[in-house]
Amino acid sequence: MRAAERVSPADVGLTKAEYQRICDTIEREPNAIELGMFGVLWSEHCSYKHSKRLLRRLPSAGARVLQGPGENAGAVDIGDGLAAVMKIESHNHPSAVEPFQGAATGVGGILRDIFAMGARPIALADALCFGDVQHPRTRYLLDGVVGGIAFYGNCVGVPTVAGSVAFNPGYTSNPLVNVLCLGLVPKDRIVRSLASGAGNAVVLVGSATGRDGIAGASFASAELSTEREEERPAVQVGNPFLEKLLIEACLELVGDPDLVAVQDLGAAGLTGAVTEIAAHGDCGIEVDVEQVSRRERGMTSREVMLSESQERMLVIVRRGAESRILRVFKRWGLHSDVIGRMTDDGIVRILQSGTVVAELPAVFLSRGAPEFVPLQPEATPTPDPMLPREEPVRPLPVPQDLGATLLDLLAAPNICSRRPVFEQYDHMVQTNTVAAPGEGATVLRVKGTGRGLVLGLGGNARVCAADPWTGGALAVAEACRNVACAGAEPVALTDCLNFGDPERPDVWKSLEDVVEGMREAALALGVPIISGNVSLYNETMGVAIPPTPIVGALGLLEDVDRHARAGFRHGQTAWLLGPLGGTIACSEYGALRDWEDGAPPPLDLALERRVQACVRDLVAAGVVQSATDVSEGGLAGALAEMALTTGVGVACTDFCASAVASGERVDAVLFGEGPARVVVGSASDRADAVAAAARAWSVPCTRLGATGGDRIEIARILSVSLGDVNERWATSFDHLGDE
Amino acid sequence: MIESRDGLAGVSVRFGVVVFPGSNCERDTLHVLTDVLRQPADLISHESTDLSGYDCVILPGGFAHGDYLRAGAIARFSPVMRAVERLAADGRLVWGICNGFQVLVEAGLLPGAMLQNAGLRFVCRWVHVRVDADDTPYTHSTSSGAVLRMPIAHHEGSYFVSPDQLARLEQRRQIVLRYCDADGAATPSANPNGSISSIAGVCNEARNVFGLMPHPERCAEPILGGVDGRLLFESVLSRTSERHAATDGDSRPRALSAAPGTGVAGG
């Protein structure tokens, strides 16, 4: 293949219809190099041909939005002349094959998206999903992915400050690695990938180009086969040291009048970067592959154009300033080459020693992929919403020892302490981390401003699998709720949509429903979605992952000193804001009891908005210093988390009594899950203020008890010592899958 | 010189912070020196060959030259290291933090060697360290036995010396900091990386070269959850400015609001 260059449309993943469209438009058959270029750029990974239509529905406008979807990353105004730049991206397929390098290069890729905008990356967060903890491969994948993130993030000096690790049998063959990066830049210095000016120089800087990751975008747009080991060459190898030099060199050039545009080389390598930069600026580009420094001898033009070698950036430099800019790179120990010029004819032209080897219209190459038209899903009987909720097939007795149940729940794979993970990440470098992982939502200071930024993540596979609309809406609500618990106003969202094969009607339908749920929640909560990424074909042997939207929320604190953390303090009153009862269906407790999932609890977006506003007000007023949302593990799980975080116990009254009297199960009240719920700790003399805020926002409010001591007690229902709880909670993660 | 910020205080100690390719704590260190302590400080390129204007040169944390081969193994050959050696021989202060400590060990300016952490994983967490020698320019604002709370963040921080060397270090009181529990006991469970004899920081015989694995620059402001790291910077300030005062009749060092040395709460 390397020598013969004899390629068919199917080899590069193009359909017959797509191939015909190419021939019709360029009025000839594309050659092997051109076909390869279409193959990667018209893959789902690059063209979003399956998801574009849906993504347009997501709200992306807002008063603070400086850059919405369409650039390397989105940006919002956070005051003081600063912009926060944010994006989340997946690296699922490479991580399934080679977890360490797959995850490491995922970090590298998202960092380049951020500093391509001129922003200094200030934080990373990652959402990881793995399969059955008992499966022998799960531990290998988990250790590899966490090790890869630590290897890359720690070395480049960007703190990994937040994250989630979820286990669900649906991810056993297809783990998910979604990495979010946040950056800061003076808002008048945002760099865009908008090139212009015929004659300006096209400079390639960073790593030399090798055969690694040839056509990785096409690889990421197909199902994994059983011969995954043979796909290893499609996974790239990361060099975080080189990336660190690239960051510093590129940031030194921000604001330089001779720097016209910057584009990172990610999926589709040089092909993607030159095409994007030409299509974006509505101009043309001419590149000679002979000028590209290589790592290996004998590479063909096609290989150079399709390589996904890491740590490379494309920089457009004003004509005449080339040698000065190249000297800056040299000072940082970076190699750079002038590989071509911008033109004004709208054509991407690839030369090899002066001979044209590919010549294609930039906009067509970039955006010409026909959008996918979904098949009508087969008519499946939809449950009548008026019918009562499904009752469990078999009875579920209320446990005798609810304390023991709480301990088991806190030791569950999805709930136990993540300290063994986040201690492997440098979460303090750059000295902005005010509230670290393990203390609730991460709070970062913005040096020199008095403001703070908060990162929150949301996404719940179990709910998405049961009800994609609710799952999509809940991912947005949860991410915003996490931010609200710190006392911050959510100002921007970024999302990563992880799904199976979109051409399967059930997968398509779930994608549509998830996006609709996210849209409605983002509108209800008034937060724009400024960037995102779609990862499809997450399936193996025809079995897809559960639909998995991961949402990241950026929150803004006007006064960084005024924020709440998850841990209780001594002498507080504990309250529940939001409804008291929870649902066992779709809960961790249900999973623990091996109870079949039914419908998830309904999500009332108006109530969600009011609960979040209420918490925010109480934190801003200084009434509440501790807050965490009720998620996996339910109300008792939230109380335990708050107690474990600081080692301060809590003694509750029988707050379950009224619910139980009205027919609720006590285990559903304690461990059931549901949205729009937050546990807060207030100064004990501010009970009136809590009640008043709850009334003002029409939020149900229940006084739970008082903090202090070294036990978690709920009247005569449950009493466990913090030491015993901590023993299970803190040590379980390192022993997952043992036995 | 890459960047320079002049201090606002009347009395000043001139600090230099070396930037190797791959350093990543140089800006954090500079922030503490200039924004918190209001001292003049420069970032210094790894290619600089003249450090004669500096009272104290800091080798910051990070991954110098990617820590390829071995942490600090390539950085020791940087041109700036010849100047660092001269500065050390001259009796000025040379201070290695985390990766900087690894570089000083590789360069032979401090004894011993660094191994991978006993757990074979990168570890980022708050730890306690006990001051075992308060008669160094870096610790004289504390007192022996004081317990400080500081963050660590490293993968190759297991300090090693041979039994003979260890005895010599003990005898010459070169062991400055030891990992310990909150009560100051250097127990095995309080040792986060398997360092021999729980060593977290050592100095050279002349006591002017000092290296430690914890990050004092990450705990010099209350908002970050602790201020014990300030004590080390303040030790350097008062010691060096006393020397200035002795030589040029300058005023006494500016009083800095030193925080108590133990158990500063946070998180």
Short mmCIF file of C-alpha atoms in Angstrom, two decimals, chain B:
data_model
loop_
_atom_site.label_atom_id
_atom_site.label_comp_id
_atom_site.label_asym_id
_atom_site.label_seq_id
_atom_site.Cartn_x
_atom_site.Cartn_y
_atom_site.Cartn_z
CA MET B 1 17.64 37.64 31.71
CA ILE B 2 14.17 36.85 30.43
CA GLU B 3 12.01 38.96 32.62
CA SER B 4 12.65 41.34 35.46
CA ARG B 5 10.44 42.79 38.15
CA ASP B 6 11.84 45.12 40.72
CA GLY B 7 10.85 44.91 44.34
CA LEU B 8 9.01 47.68 46.10
CA ALA B 9 10.66 47.26 49.46
CA GLY B 10 13.59 49.35 50.54
CA VAL B 11 15.61 46.32 51.45
CA SER B 12 15.94 43.85 48.69
CA VAL B 13 17.44 40.50 48.04
CA ARG B 14 18.02 39.85 44.38
CA PHE B 15 16.62 36.48 43.36
CA GLY B 16 17.15 34.67 40.10
CA VAL B 17 14.89 31.83 38.99
CA VAL B 18 16.48 29.58 36.37
CA VAL B 19 14.26 28.49 33.47
CA PHE B 20 15.32 25.24 31.85
CA PRO B 21 13.36 24.07 28.83
CA GLY B 22 10.60 22.12 30.57
CA SER B 23 10.67 23.96 33.90
CA ASN B 24 7.09 24.60 34.93
CA CYS B 25 7.14 26.17 38.39
CA GLU B 26 9.26 29.20 37.52
CA ARG B 27 6.27 31.54 37.22
CA ASP B 28 4.78 30.25 40.49
CA THR B 29 8.10 30.93 42.24
CA LEU B 30 8.43 34.35 40.63
CA HIS B 31 4.86 35.16 41.73
CA VAL B 32 5.72 34.49 45.39
CA LEU B 33 8.96 36.47 45.21
CA THR B 34 7.57 39.52 43.44
CA ASP B 35 3.82 39.67 44.14
CA VAL B 36 3.76 38.18 47.65
CA LEU B 37 7.16 39.10 49.09
CA ARG B 38 7.75 42.19 46.93
CA GLN B 39 11.33 41.31 46.11
CA PRO B 40 13.23 41.95 42.90
CA ALA B 41 13.51 38.75 40.90
CA ASP B 42 14.44 37.71 37.39
CA LEU B 43 13.77 34.69 35.28
CA ILE B 44 17.14 33.48 34.02
CA SER B 45 17.66 31.53 30.82
CA HIS B 46 19.36 28.14 31.06
CA GLU B 47 21.87 29.57 28.60
CA SER B 48 23.00 32.38 30.91
CA THR B 49 26.58 32.17 32.03
CA ASP B 50 26.77 35.06 34.48
CA LEU B 51 24.83 35.03 37.75
CA SER B 52 27.09 37.38 39.63
CA GLY B 53 24.34 39.89 40.43
CA TYR B 54 22.24 37.46 42.45
CA ASP B 55 22.08 36.78 46.16
CA CYS B 56 19.97 33.68 45.73
CA VAL B 57 19.37 31.55 42.64
CA ILE B 58 16.44 29.14 42.63
CA LEU B 59 16.19 26.07 40.41
CA PRO B 60 12.41 25.60 40.21
CA GLY B 61 10.16 22.58 39.81
CA GLY B 62 9.15 21.04 36.52
CA PHE B 63 10.53 18.57 34.03
CA ALA B 64 13.80 20.11 32.81
CA HIS B 65 14.54 18.75 29.34
CA GLY B 66 11.52 16.49 29.81
CA ASP B 67 13.38 14.63 32.58
CA TYR B 68 14.36 12.28 29.82
CA LEU B 69 16.93 9.67 30.79
CA ARG B 70 16.60 10.57 34.48
CA ALA B 71 15.23 13.59 36.30
CA GLY B 72 17.80 16.36 36.10
CA ALA B 73 20.29 14.24 34.15
CA ILE B 74 20.31 16.47 31.06
CA ALA B 75 19.72 19.79 32.81
CA ARG B 76 23.01 19.47 34.71
CA PHE B 77 24.80 20.05 31.40
CA SER B 78 23.00 23.34 30.71
CA PRO B 79 25.38 26.29 30.33
CA VAL B 80 23.85 28.00 33.37
CA MET B 81 25.01 25.20 35.65
CA ARG B 82 28.65 26.31 35.42
CA ALA B 83 27.56 29.70 36.72
CA VAL B 84 25.45 28.03 39.41
CA GLU B 85 28.52 26.08 40.53
CA ARG B 86 30.56 29.27 40.71
CA LEU B 87 27.80 30.99 42.68
CA ALA B 88 27.71 28.09 45.15
CA ALA B 89 31.49 28.10 45.50
CA ASP B 90 31.24 31.82 46.15
CA GLY B 91 28.99 31.18 49.15
CA ARG B 92 25.83 32.62 47.57
CA LEU B 93 22.55 30.78 47.98
CA VAL B 94 21.57 28.04 45.52
CA TRP B 95 18.17 26.55 46.19
CA GLY B 96 16.60 23.61 44.35
CA ILE B 97 12.88 22.94 44.65
CA CYS B 98 11.56 19.55 43.49
CA ASN B 99 13.02 19.18 39.98
CA GLY B 100 15.62 21.78 40.98
CA PHE B 101 16.67 19.50 43.86
CA GLN B 102 16.97 16.62 41.37
CA VAL B 103 19.17 18.79 39.14
CA LEU B 104 21.43 19.79 42.06
CA VAL B 105 21.84 16.14 43.02
CA GLU B 106 22.68 15.18 39.43
CA ALA B 107 25.13 18.08 39.26
CA GLY B 108 26.89 16.87 42.40
CA LEU B 109 26.17 20.11 44.28
CA LEU B 110 24.18 18.09 46.78
CA PRO B 111 24.91 14.51 47.90
CA GLY B 112 22.79 11.46 47.11
CA ALA B 113 20.55 10.34 44.27
CA MET B 114 16.85 10.27 43.43
CA LEU B 115 14.90 7.09 42.80
CA GLN B 116 11.35 6.56 41.63
CA ASN B 117 8.76 6.88 44.39
CA ALA B 118 8.29 3.66 46.33
CA GLY B 119 4.70 3.46 45.05
CA LEU B 120 5.95 3.83 41.43
CA ARG B 121 3.37 6.56 40.89
CA PHE B 122 3.42 10.32 40.71
CA VAL B 123 2.21 11.68 44.05
CA CYS B 124 0.61 15.10 44.52
CA ARG B 125 -0.60 15.79 48.07
CA TRP B 126 -0.03 17.82 51.20
CA VAL B 127 2.54 16.35 53.57
CA HIS B 128 4.13 17.33 56.86
CA VAL B 129 7.87 17.87 57.19
CA ARG B 130 9.89 18.40 60.33
CA VAL B 131 12.72 20.91 60.48
CA ASP B 132 15.79 18.99 61.64
CA ALA B 133 18.30 21.77 61.13
CA ASP B 134 17.36 25.38 61.74
CA ASP B 135 20.90 26.64 61.27
CA THR B 136 20.68 27.05 57.51
CA PRO B 137 19.93 30.24 55.55
CA TYR B 138 16.66 28.59 54.46
CA THR B 139 15.30 27.51 57.83
CA HIS B 140 16.57 29.89 60.44
CA SER B 141 13.17 31.62 60.70
CA THR B 142 11.86 28.27 61.96
CA SER B 143 13.18 26.17 64.77
CA SER B 144 14.33 22.58 64.89
CA GLY B 145 11.41 20.28 65.57
CA ALA B 146 8.89 22.63 63.92
CA VAL B 147 6.38 20.84 61.72
CA LEU B 148 5.56 22.46 58.38
CA ARG B 149 2.72 21.52 56.05
CA MET B 150 3.58 21.65 52.33
CA PRO B 151 2.52 20.06 49.05
CA ILE B 152 4.64 17.56 47.15
CA ALA B 153 4.23 16.67 43.46
CA HIS B 154 6.77 14.28 41.98
CA HIS B 155 7.48 10.87 40.51
CA GLU B 156 11.20 10.57 41.29
CA GLY B 157 11.49 11.83 44.83
CA SER B 158 12.79 8.86 46.78
CA TYR B 159 16.03 10.25 48.15
CA PHE B 160 18.88 7.76 48.45
CA VAL B 161 22.37 7.80 49.92
CA SER B 162 24.67 4.97 50.98
CA PRO B 163 24.82 4.08 54.71
CA ASP B 164 28.23 5.75 55.00
CA GLN B 165 26.99 8.93 53.36
CA LEU B 166 23.89 8.90 55.52
CA ALA B 167 26.04 8.73 58.65
CA ARG B 168 28.10 11.64 57.33
CA LEU B 169 24.99 13.68 56.58
CA GLU B 170 23.69 13.03 60.08
CA GLN B 171 27.00 13.90 61.64
CA ARG B 172 27.31 17.16 59.74
CA ARG B 173 23.65 17.97 60.30
CA GLN B 174 22.96 18.28 56.59
CA ILE B 175 19.51 16.69 56.83
CA VAL B 176 17.32 19.77 56.93
CA LEU B 177 13.79 18.37 56.49
CA ARG B 178 12.20 14.98 57.15
CA TYR B 179 8.74 13.74 56.21
CA CYS B 180 6.69 13.24 59.35
CA ASP B 181 3.15 13.00 60.67
CA ALA B 182 1.22 15.97 62.02
CA ASP B 183 2.90 15.47 65.41
CA GLY B 184 6.40 15.47 64.00
CA ALA B 185 7.09 11.73 64.10
CA ALA B 186 9.02 10.52 61.04
CA THR B 187 7.06 7.28 60.69
CA PRO B 188 7.16 5.02 57.61
CA SER B 189 3.49 5.74 56.88
CA ALA B 190 4.23 9.48 56.82
CA ASN B 191 6.96 8.95 54.21
CA PRO B 192 5.23 9.52 50.86
CA ASN B 193 7.94 8.25 48.53
CA GLY B 194 10.20 5.83 50.39
CA SER B 195 13.06 8.31 50.89
CA ILE B 196 15.85 6.91 53.03
CA SER B 197 15.59 8.06 56.63
CA SER B 198 12.45 10.06 55.56
CA ILE B 199 14.68 12.75 54.06
CA ALA B 200 12.75 15.57 52.36
CA GLY B 201 15.50 18.17 52.13
CA VAL B 202 19.29 18.36 52.50
CA CYS B 203 21.98 21.02 52.34
CA ASN B 204 25.66 20.87 51.42
CA GLU B 205 28.43 21.01 53.97
CA ALA B 206 28.77 24.77 53.62
CA ARG B 207 24.96 25.01 54.12
CA ASN B 208 24.46 27.50 51.28
CA VAL B 209 23.14 24.94 48.76
CA PHE B 210 19.76 23.46 49.67
CA GLY B 211 17.33 21.13 47.96
CA LEU B 212 13.89 19.91 48.97
CA MET B 213 11.14 17.93 47.27
CA PRO B 214 8.14 19.83 48.76
CA HIS B 215 6.96 23.03 47.06
CA PRO B 216 7.21 26.05 49.39
CA GLU B 217 5.98 28.33 46.57
CA ARG B 218 2.65 26.47 46.60
CA CYS B 219 1.99 27.32 50.24
CA ALA B 220 2.93 30.96 50.66
CA GLU B 221 -0.58 32.50 50.51
CA PRO B 222 -3.59 31.74 52.72
CA ILE B 223 -5.93 31.30 49.76
CA LEU B 224 -3.94 28.23 48.68
CA GLY B 225 -4.57 26.47 51.98
CA GLY B 226 -1.33 27.07 53.84
CA VAL B 227 1.49 29.58 54.36
CA ASP B 228 4.28 27.49 55.86
CA GLY B 229 6.32 27.77 52.68
CA ARG B 230 6.75 31.49 53.35
CA LEU B 231 8.97 30.68 56.31
CA LEU B 232 11.67 29.36 53.99
CA PHE B 233 11.53 32.43 51.73
CA GLU B 234 11.53 34.72 54.76
CA SER B 235 14.55 32.93 56.19
CA VAL B 236 16.44 33.70 53.01
CA LEU B 237 15.25 37.31 53.02
CA SER B 238 16.27 38.11 56.56
CA ARG B 239 19.56 36.27 56.33
CA THR B 240 20.59 37.81 53.07
CA SER B 241 19.43 41.30 53.90
CA GLU B 242 21.28 41.10 57.20
CA ARG B 243 24.35 40.44 55.17
CA HIS B 244 23.54 43.46 53.02
CA ALA B 245 23.03 45.51 56.14
CA ALA B 246 26.39 44.42 57.46
CA THR B 247 28.16 45.36 54.28
CA ASP B 248 26.51 48.59 53.21
CA GLY B 249 24.90 49.85 56.38
CA ASP B 250 21.42 49.33 55.01
CA SER B 251 18.41 49.38 57.32
CA ARG B 252 17.18 46.32 59.17
CA PRO B 253 15.14 43.86 57.16
CA ARG B 254 11.57 44.84 56.65
CA ALA B 255 9.34 42.98 59.09
CA LEU B 256 7.29 40.40 57.31
CA SER B 257 4.13 39.06 58.79
CA ALA B 258 5.48 35.62 59.50
CA ALA B 259 2.85 33.00 60.07
CA PRO B 260 3.28 30.47 62.85
CA GLY B 261 5.23 27.48 61.72
CA THR B 262 2.93 24.65 62.55
CA GLY B 263 -0.38 23.30 61.49
CA VAL B 264 -1.59 26.18 59.38
CA ALA B 265 -5.03 25.05 58.46
CA GLY B 266 -6.61 24.75 55.08
CA GLY B 267 -8.63 22.32 53.09
#
